[in-house]
Amino acid sequence: KAGVTQTPRYLIKTRGQQVTLSCSPISGHRSVSWYQQTPGQGLQFLFEYFSETQRNKGNFPGRFSGRQFSNSRSEMNVSTLELGDSALYLCASSLGAGVSYGYTFGSGTRLTVV
Amino acid sequence: QKEVEQNSGPLSVPEGAIASLNCTYSDRVSQSFFWYRQYSGKSPELIMSIYSNGDKEDGRFTAQLNKASQYVSLLIRDSQPSDSATYLCAVNMNSGGYQKVTFGIGTKLQVIP
């Protein structure tokens, strides 16, 4: 059974650029959540999608957005990148709508903004 | 007050000892609690979930939940060097009518051979 696939694994971008990250959940999982992980803040919730609908959003600026497609694959976009956006972005796949089920995480996308 | 609090450690224990990892949370109505293990350079992996007060055992791992005290813990018996990792406590939280999973900062565990 394939795991959660995140692409790309590494990205280097310049301030002001925009970036799109992709996540393919485990087959049959309909919920995808996104987290930002930094050494100082730990895992911070970005948003959760279930059946193509954003169910919840964390306390991030509007530069952070996402969407989910009918095949449950999800993308997140960050526009006008800032140095502080450098982080590991993790996608978490879940069978149902998140909270009563554990997550399976992807390997993450390491974003560096220079 | 942070929503999910953990001591960042490091917590050092000798091989074969019991490691005790603790977590407190702020949302009294939380119903689902998880422990994840994260090795350096890797993504978190789920090791335990607990939903009811009391203990839940899985191999060398025991999760303990006390909702009245808003406290959840993870015990690792017969600790091995391979258990050295960061352990993340995660709790479901009510947010604007929806639920979201909030993580603690994680406790770094070092098992000394």
PDB file of C-alpha atoms in Angstrom:
ATOM      1  CA  LYS A   1       0.000   0.000   0.000  1.00  0.00           C
ATOM      2  CA  ALA A   2       1.564   3.268  -1.088  1.00  0.00           C
ATOM      3  CA  GLY A   3       2.148   5.861   1.602  1.00  0.00           C
ATOM      4  CA  VAL A   4       1.644   9.591   1.513  1.00  0.00           C
ATOM      5  CA  THR A   5       3.586  11.155  -1.335  1.00  0.00           C
ATOM      6  CA  GLN A   6       4.776  14.720  -1.152  1.00  0.00           C
ATOM      7  CA  THR A   7       6.539  16.507  -3.953  1.00  0.00           C
ATOM      8  CA  PRO A   8       8.977  18.047  -4.270  1.00  0.00           C
ATOM      9  CA  ARG A   9      11.194  16.978  -1.377  1.00  0.00           C
ATOM     10  CA  TYR A  10      13.325  20.101  -1.452  1.00  0.00           C
ATOM     11  CA  LEU A  11      12.801  23.604  -2.785  1.00  0.00           C
ATOM     12  CA  ILE A  12      14.881  26.750  -2.776  1.00  0.00           C
ATOM     13  CA  LYS A  13      13.004  29.913  -3.628  1.00  0.00           C
ATOM     14  CA  THR A  14      13.698  33.635  -3.565  1.00  0.00           C
ATOM     15  CA  ARG A  15      11.764  36.133  -1.476  1.00  0.00           C
ATOM     16  CA  GLY A  16       8.692  37.354  -3.313  1.00  0.00           C
ATOM     17  CA  GLN A  17       8.260  34.224  -5.395  1.00  0.00           C
ATOM     18  CA  GLN A  18       5.405  31.800  -5.012  1.00  0.00           C
ATOM     19  CA  VAL A  19       5.482  28.054  -4.554  1.00  0.00           C
ATOM     20  CA  THR A  20       3.111  25.107  -4.924  1.00  0.00           C
ATOM     21  CA  LEU A  21       3.502  21.904  -2.943  1.00  0.00           C
ATOM     22  CA  SER A  22       1.704  18.675  -3.725  1.00  0.00           C
ATOM     23  CA  CYS A  23       0.437  15.815  -1.605  1.00  0.00           C
ATOM     24  CA  SER A  24      -1.114  12.497  -2.622  1.00  0.00           C
ATOM     25  CA  PRO A  25      -2.747  10.759   0.356  1.00  0.00           C
ATOM     26  CA  ILE A  26      -3.011   7.051   1.004  1.00  0.00           C
ATOM     27  CA  SER A  27      -5.493   5.438  -1.340  1.00  0.00           C
ATOM     28  CA  GLY A  28      -8.952   5.623   0.220  1.00  0.00           C
ATOM     29  CA  HIS A  29      -8.064   8.456   2.581  1.00  0.00           C
ATOM     30  CA  ARG A  30     -10.234  11.492   1.991  1.00  0.00           C
ATOM     31  CA  SER A  31      -8.760  13.883   4.514  1.00  0.00           C
ATOM     32  CA  VAL A  32      -5.566  15.828   3.981  1.00  0.00           C
ATOM     33  CA  SER A  33      -4.116  18.211   6.530  1.00  0.00           C
ATOM     34  CA  TRP A  34      -1.097  20.465   6.139  1.00  0.00           C
ATOM     35  CA  TYR A  35       1.358  21.478   8.840  1.00  0.00           C
ATOM     36  CA  GLN A  36       4.358  23.755   8.961  1.00  0.00           C
ATOM     37  CA  GLN A  37       7.218  22.551  11.155  1.00  0.00           C
ATOM     38  CA  THR A  38       9.989  24.817  12.401  1.00  0.00           C
ATOM     39  CA  PRO A  39      12.472  24.220  15.243  1.00  0.00           C
ATOM     40  CA  GLY A  40      11.102  27.036  17.366  1.00  0.00           C
ATOM     41  CA  GLN A  41       7.363  26.602  16.817  1.00  0.00           C
ATOM     42  CA  GLY A  42       7.001  22.893  16.240  1.00  0.00           C
ATOM     43  CA  LEU A  43       4.098  21.675  14.114  1.00  0.00           C
ATOM     44  CA  GLN A  44       1.669  24.438  13.261  1.00  0.00           C
ATOM     45  CA  PHE A  45      -1.684  23.626  11.649  1.00  0.00           C
ATOM     46  CA  LEU A  46      -2.274  25.211   8.251  1.00  0.00           C
ATOM     47  CA  PHE A  47      -5.518  23.680   6.976  1.00  0.00           C
ATOM     48  CA  GLU A  48      -7.537  20.526   6.578  1.00  0.00           C
ATOM     49  CA  TYR A  49      -9.394  19.363   3.501  1.00  0.00           C
ATOM     50  CA  PHE A  50     -12.037  16.692   3.348  1.00  0.00           C
ATOM     51  CA  SER A  51     -13.870  15.735   0.164  1.00  0.00           C
ATOM     52  CA  GLU A  52     -12.581  18.834  -1.638  1.00  0.00           C
ATOM     53  CA  THR A  53     -13.793  21.184   1.095  1.00  0.00           C
ATOM     54  CA  GLN A  54     -11.610  23.173   3.449  1.00  0.00           C
ATOM     55  CA  ARG A  55     -12.897  22.232   6.887  1.00  0.00           C
ATOM     56  CA  ASN A  56     -10.586  24.275   9.014  1.00  0.00           C
ATOM     57  CA  LYS A  57      -7.774  26.795   8.698  1.00  0.00           C
ATOM     58  CA  GLY A  58      -4.969  27.738  11.056  1.00  0.00           C
ATOM     59  CA  ASN A  59      -3.671  31.163  11.970  1.00  0.00           C
ATOM     60  CA  PHE A  60      -1.617  31.824   8.887  1.00  0.00           C
ATOM     61  CA  PRO A  61      -1.837  34.828   6.553  1.00  0.00           C
ATOM     62  CA  GLY A  62      -3.849  34.695   3.370  1.00  0.00           C
ATOM     63  CA  ARG A  63      -0.640  34.096   1.404  1.00  0.00           C
ATOM     64  CA  PHE A  64      -1.086  30.472   2.384  1.00  0.00           C
ATOM     65  CA  SER A  65      -3.812  28.680   0.473  1.00  0.00           C
ATOM     66  CA  GLY A  66      -4.714  25.201  -0.560  1.00  0.00           C
ATOM     67  CA  ARG A  67      -7.132  23.018  -2.380  1.00  0.00           C
ATOM     68  CA  GLN A  68      -8.120  19.414  -2.761  1.00  0.00           C
ATOM     69  CA  PHE A  69      -9.057  17.627  -5.931  1.00  0.00           C
ATOM     70  CA  SER A  70     -11.691  14.971  -6.527  1.00  0.00           C
ATOM     71  CA  ASN A  71      -9.052  12.219  -6.289  1.00  0.00           C
ATOM     72  CA  SER A  72      -8.146  13.553  -2.785  1.00  0.00           C
ATOM     73  CA  ARG A  73      -4.776  14.886  -3.905  1.00  0.00           C
ATOM     74  CA  SER A  74      -4.062  18.255  -2.358  1.00  0.00           C
ATOM     75  CA  GLU A  75      -1.920  21.238  -3.135  1.00  0.00           C
ATOM     76  CA  MET A  76      -0.874  24.135  -1.009  1.00  0.00           C
ATOM     77  CA  ASN A  77       0.359  27.438  -2.369  1.00  0.00           C
ATOM     78  CA  VAL A  78       2.393  30.137  -0.724  1.00  0.00           C
ATOM     79  CA  SER A  79       2.551  33.462  -2.506  1.00  0.00           C
ATOM     80  CA  THR A  80       4.977  36.346  -1.972  1.00  0.00           C
ATOM     81  CA  LEU A  81       7.427  34.187  -0.046  1.00  0.00           C
ATOM     82  CA  GLU A  82       9.141  35.584   3.024  1.00  0.00           C
ATOM     83  CA  LEU A  83      12.312  34.396   4.743  1.00  0.00           C
ATOM     84  CA  GLY A  84      10.193  33.227   7.676  1.00  0.00           C
ATOM     85  CA  ASP A  85       8.365  30.768   5.434  1.00  0.00           C
ATOM     86  CA  SER A  86      11.447  28.561   5.403  1.00  0.00           C
ATOM     87  CA  ALA A  87      10.278  25.355   7.045  1.00  0.00           C
ATOM     88  CA  LEU A  88       9.381  21.722   6.599  1.00  0.00           C
ATOM     89  CA  TYR A  89       5.863  21.428   5.214  1.00  0.00           C
ATOM     90  CA  LEU A  90       4.161  18.197   6.132  1.00  0.00           C
ATOM     91  CA  CYS A  91       1.075  16.678   4.645  1.00  0.00           C
ATOM     92  CA  ALA A  92      -0.974  14.327   6.801  1.00  0.00           C
ATOM     93  CA  SER A  93      -3.395  11.796   5.388  1.00  0.00           C
ATOM     94  CA  SER A  94      -6.329  10.477   7.372  1.00  0.00           C
ATOM     95  CA  LEU A  95      -9.152   8.046   6.690  1.00  0.00           C
ATOM     96  CA  GLY A  96     -11.856  10.357   7.968  1.00  0.00           C
ATOM     97  CA  ALA A  97     -12.111  13.968   8.930  1.00  0.00           C
ATOM     98  CA  GLY A  98      -9.020  14.177  11.029  1.00  0.00           C
ATOM     99  CA  VAL A  99      -9.561  14.183  14.697  1.00  0.00           C
ATOM    100  CA  SER A 100     -10.651  10.701  15.653  1.00  0.00           C
ATOM    101  CA  TYR A 101      -8.173   9.038  13.365  1.00  0.00           C
ATOM    102  CA  GLY A 102      -4.445   9.172  13.504  1.00  0.00           C
ATOM    103  CA  TYR A 103      -2.456  10.773  10.766  1.00  0.00           C
ATOM    104  CA  THR A 104      -0.017   9.226   8.352  1.00  0.00           C
ATOM    105  CA  PHE A 105       2.518  11.846   7.377  1.00  0.00           C
ATOM    106  CA  GLY A 106       4.358  12.256   4.134  1.00  0.00           C
ATOM    107  CA  SER A 107       8.113  12.779   4.039  1.00  0.00           C
ATOM    108  CA  GLY A 108       7.607  16.517   3.792  1.00  0.00           C
ATOM    109  CA  THR A 109       8.815  19.297   1.566  1.00  0.00           C
ATOM    110  CA  ARG A 110      11.776  21.270   2.863  1.00  0.00           C
ATOM    111  CA  LEU A 111      11.329  24.856   1.671  1.00  0.00           C
ATOM    112  CA  THR A 112      14.194  27.305   1.915  1.00  0.00           C
ATOM    113  CA  VAL A 113      13.549  30.953   1.102  1.00  0.00           C
ATOM    114  CA  VAL A 114      16.637  33.038   0.352  1.00  0.00           C
TER     115      VAL A 114
ATOM    116  CA  GLN B   1      -0.944  29.172  28.151  1.00  0.00           C
ATOM    117  CA  LYS B   2      -0.072  26.936  25.225  1.00  0.00           C
ATOM    118  CA  GLU B   3      -2.814  24.659  23.971  1.00  0.00           C
ATOM    119  CA  VAL B   4      -0.626  21.550  24.263  1.00  0.00           C
ATOM    120  CA  GLU B   5       2.388  21.707  26.552  1.00  0.00           C
ATOM    121  CA  GLN B   6       5.350  19.397  26.672  1.00  0.00           C
ATOM    122  CA  ASN B   7       8.788  19.721  28.201  1.00  0.00           C
ATOM    123  CA  SER B   8      11.166  19.961  25.254  1.00  0.00           C
ATOM    124  CA  GLY B   9      13.855  18.030  27.112  1.00  0.00           C
ATOM    125  CA  PRO B  10      16.173  16.421  26.397  1.00  0.00           C
ATOM    126  CA  LEU B  11      15.091  13.612  28.660  1.00  0.00           C
ATOM    127  CA  SER B  12      17.957  11.195  29.179  1.00  0.00           C
ATOM    128  CA  VAL B  13      17.357   7.679  30.461  1.00  0.00           C
ATOM    129  CA  PRO B  14      19.677   4.657  30.647  1.00  0.00           C
ATOM    130  CA  GLU B  15      19.016   1.672  28.431  1.00  0.00           C
ATOM    131  CA  GLY B  16      16.480  -0.675  30.007  1.00  0.00           C
ATOM    132  CA  ALA B  17      14.856   2.028  32.144  1.00  0.00           C
ATOM    133  CA  ILE B  18      11.319   3.401  31.913  1.00  0.00           C
ATOM    134  CA  ALA B  19      10.983   6.691  30.034  1.00  0.00           C
ATOM    135  CA  SER B  20       8.055   8.861  31.098  1.00  0.00           C
ATOM    136  CA  LEU B  21       6.851  11.572  28.751  1.00  0.00           C
ATOM    137  CA  ASN B  22       4.194  14.029  29.829  1.00  0.00           C
ATOM    138  CA  CYS B  23       1.751  16.374  28.148  1.00  0.00           C
ATOM    139  CA  THR B  24      -0.956  18.766  29.353  1.00  0.00           C
ATOM    140  CA  TYR B  25      -3.661  20.360  27.240  1.00  0.00           C
ATOM    141  CA  SER B  26      -6.011  23.296  27.599  1.00  0.00           C
ATOM    142  CA  ASP B  27      -9.255  22.238  25.871  1.00  0.00           C
ATOM    143  CA  ARG B  28     -11.463  20.455  28.411  1.00  0.00           C
ATOM    144  CA  VAL B  29     -13.671  18.885  25.753  1.00  0.00           C
ATOM    145  CA  SER B  30     -10.888  17.227  23.780  1.00  0.00           C
ATOM    146  CA  GLN B  31     -11.698  13.610  22.992  1.00  0.00           C
ATOM    147  CA  SER B  32      -8.799  12.238  20.985  1.00  0.00           C
ATOM    148  CA  PHE B  33      -5.165  12.060  22.006  1.00  0.00           C
ATOM    149  CA  PHE B  34      -2.152  10.812  20.090  1.00  0.00           C
ATOM    150  CA  TRP B  35       1.533  10.203  20.503  1.00  0.00           C
ATOM    151  CA  TYR B  36       3.850  10.481  17.523  1.00  0.00           C
ATOM    152  CA  ARG B  37       7.523   9.614  17.302  1.00  0.00           C
ATOM    153  CA  GLN B  38       9.801  11.653  15.076  1.00  0.00           C
ATOM    154  CA  TYR B  39      13.337  10.586  14.338  1.00  0.00           C
ATOM    155  CA  SER B  40      15.795  13.295  13.350  1.00  0.00           C
ATOM    156  CA  GLY B  41      15.312  14.213   9.695  1.00  0.00           C
ATOM    157  CA  LYS B  42      12.169  12.100   9.380  1.00  0.00           C
ATOM    158  CA  SER B  43       8.463  12.821   9.532  1.00  0.00           C
ATOM    159  CA  PRO B  44       6.303  11.948  12.551  1.00  0.00           C
ATOM    160  CA  GLU B  45       4.801   8.485  12.831  1.00  0.00           C
ATOM    161  CA  LEU B  46       1.812   7.539  14.947  1.00  0.00           C
ATOM    162  CA  ILE B  47       2.634   5.178  17.807  1.00  0.00           C
ATOM    163  CA  MET B  48      -0.348   5.441  20.156  1.00  0.00           C
ATOM    164  CA  SER B  49      -3.866   6.830  20.275  1.00  0.00           C
ATOM    165  CA  ILE B  50      -6.078   7.012  23.361  1.00  0.00           C
ATOM    166  CA  TYR B  51      -9.638   8.192  23.786  1.00  0.00           C
ATOM    167  CA  SER B  52     -10.776   7.082  27.267  1.00  0.00           C
ATOM    168  CA  ASN B  53      -9.484   7.717  30.754  1.00  0.00           C
ATOM    169  CA  GLY B  54      -7.028   5.151  31.997  1.00  0.00           C
ATOM    170  CA  ASP B  55      -4.188   3.196  30.475  1.00  0.00           C
ATOM    171  CA  LYS B  56      -3.719   1.731  27.034  1.00  0.00           C
ATOM    172  CA  GLU B  57      -0.856  -0.658  26.432  1.00  0.00           C
ATOM    173  CA  ASP B  58       0.800  -1.636  23.159  1.00  0.00           C
ATOM    174  CA  GLY B  59       3.977  -3.633  23.524  1.00  0.00           C
ATOM    175  CA  ARG B  60       6.535  -1.578  25.435  1.00  0.00           C
ATOM    176  CA  PHE B  61       4.387   1.547  25.177  1.00  0.00           C
ATOM    177  CA  THR B  62       1.651   2.612  27.588  1.00  0.00           C
ATOM    178  CA  ALA B  63      -0.435   5.725  27.086  1.00  0.00           C
ATOM    179  CA  GLN B  64      -2.200   7.177  30.129  1.00  0.00           C
ATOM    180  CA  LEU B  65      -5.057   9.669  30.011  1.00  0.00           C
ATOM    181  CA  ASN B  66      -6.602  11.716  32.800  1.00  0.00           C
ATOM    182  CA  LYS B  67      -9.230  14.055  31.360  1.00  0.00           C
ATOM    183  CA  ALA B  68     -10.067  15.615  34.723  1.00  0.00           C
ATOM    184  CA  SER B  69      -6.468  16.752  35.069  1.00  0.00           C
ATOM    185  CA  GLN B  70      -6.122  17.399  31.326  1.00  0.00           C
ATOM    186  CA  TYR B  71      -3.045  15.248  31.296  1.00  0.00           C
ATOM    187  CA  VAL B  72      -1.771  12.547  28.975  1.00  0.00           C
ATOM    188  CA  SER B  73       1.457  10.612  29.267  1.00  0.00           C
ATOM    189  CA  LEU B  74       3.488   7.996  27.449  1.00  0.00           C
ATOM    190  CA  LEU B  75       5.566   5.380  29.222  1.00  0.00           C
ATOM    191  CA  ILE B  76       8.230   3.449  27.370  1.00  0.00           C
ATOM    192  CA  ARG B  77       9.374   0.353  29.219  1.00  0.00           C
ATOM    193  CA  ASP B  78      12.770  -1.275  28.686  1.00  0.00           C
ATOM    194  CA  SER B  79      13.967   1.761  26.747  1.00  0.00           C
ATOM    195  CA  GLN B  80      16.301   1.041  23.850  1.00  0.00           C
ATOM    196  CA  PRO B  81      18.767   3.320  22.048  1.00  0.00           C
ATOM    197  CA  SER B  82      16.487   2.994  19.021  1.00  0.00           C
ATOM    198  CA  ASP B  83      13.781   4.794  21.031  1.00  0.00           C
ATOM    199  CA  SER B  84      15.902   7.956  20.929  1.00  0.00           C
ATOM    200  CA  ALA B  85      13.696  10.419  19.082  1.00  0.00           C
ATOM    201  CA  THR B  86      11.382  13.350  19.638  1.00  0.00           C
ATOM    202  CA  TYR B  87       7.943  12.390  20.950  1.00  0.00           C
ATOM    203  CA  LEU B  88       5.052  14.620  19.972  1.00  0.00           C
ATOM    204  CA  CYS B  89       1.814  14.810  21.906  1.00  0.00           C
ATOM    205  CA  ALA B  90      -1.219  15.678  19.749  1.00  0.00           C
ATOM    206  CA  VAL B  91      -4.705  16.606  20.906  1.00  0.00           C
ATOM    207  CA  ASN B  92      -7.882  17.374  19.037  1.00  0.00           C
ATOM    208  CA  MET B  93      -9.096  20.904  19.687  1.00  0.00           C
ATOM    209  CA  ASN B  94     -12.338  22.665  18.979  1.00  0.00           C
ATOM    210  CA  SER B  95     -11.729  25.530  16.609  1.00  0.00           C
ATOM    211  CA  GLY B  96     -14.584  27.568  15.200  1.00  0.00           C
ATOM    212  CA  GLY B  97     -16.993  24.664  15.267  1.00  0.00           C
ATOM    213  CA  TYR B  98     -14.539  22.302  13.662  1.00  0.00           C
ATOM    214  CA  GLN B  99     -11.914  20.113  15.137  1.00  0.00           C
ATOM    215  CA  LYS B 100      -8.213  20.369  14.494  1.00  0.00           C
ATOM    216  CA  VAL B 101      -5.267  18.412  15.807  1.00  0.00           C
ATOM    217  CA  THR B 102      -2.805  20.521  17.793  1.00  0.00           C
ATOM    218  CA  PHE B 103       0.709  19.312  18.512  1.00  0.00           C
ATOM    219  CA  GLY B 104       2.997  20.007  21.406  1.00  0.00           C
ATOM    220  CA  ILE B 105       6.563  21.139  20.781  1.00  0.00           C
ATOM    221  CA  GLY B 106       7.787  17.592  21.409  1.00  0.00           C
ATOM    222  CA  THR B 107      10.061  16.015  24.015  1.00  0.00           C
ATOM    223  CA  LYS B 108      13.475  14.844  22.871  1.00  0.00           C
ATOM    224  CA  LEU B 109      14.306  11.468  24.408  1.00  0.00           C
ATOM    225  CA  GLN B 110      17.859  10.183  24.607  1.00  0.00           C
ATOM    226  CA  VAL B 111      18.402   6.579  25.655  1.00  0.00           C
ATOM    227  CA  ILE B 112      21.956   6.088  26.861  1.00  0.00           C
ATOM    228  CA  PRO B 113      23.497   2.634  26.157  1.00  0.00           C
TER     229      PRO B 113
END
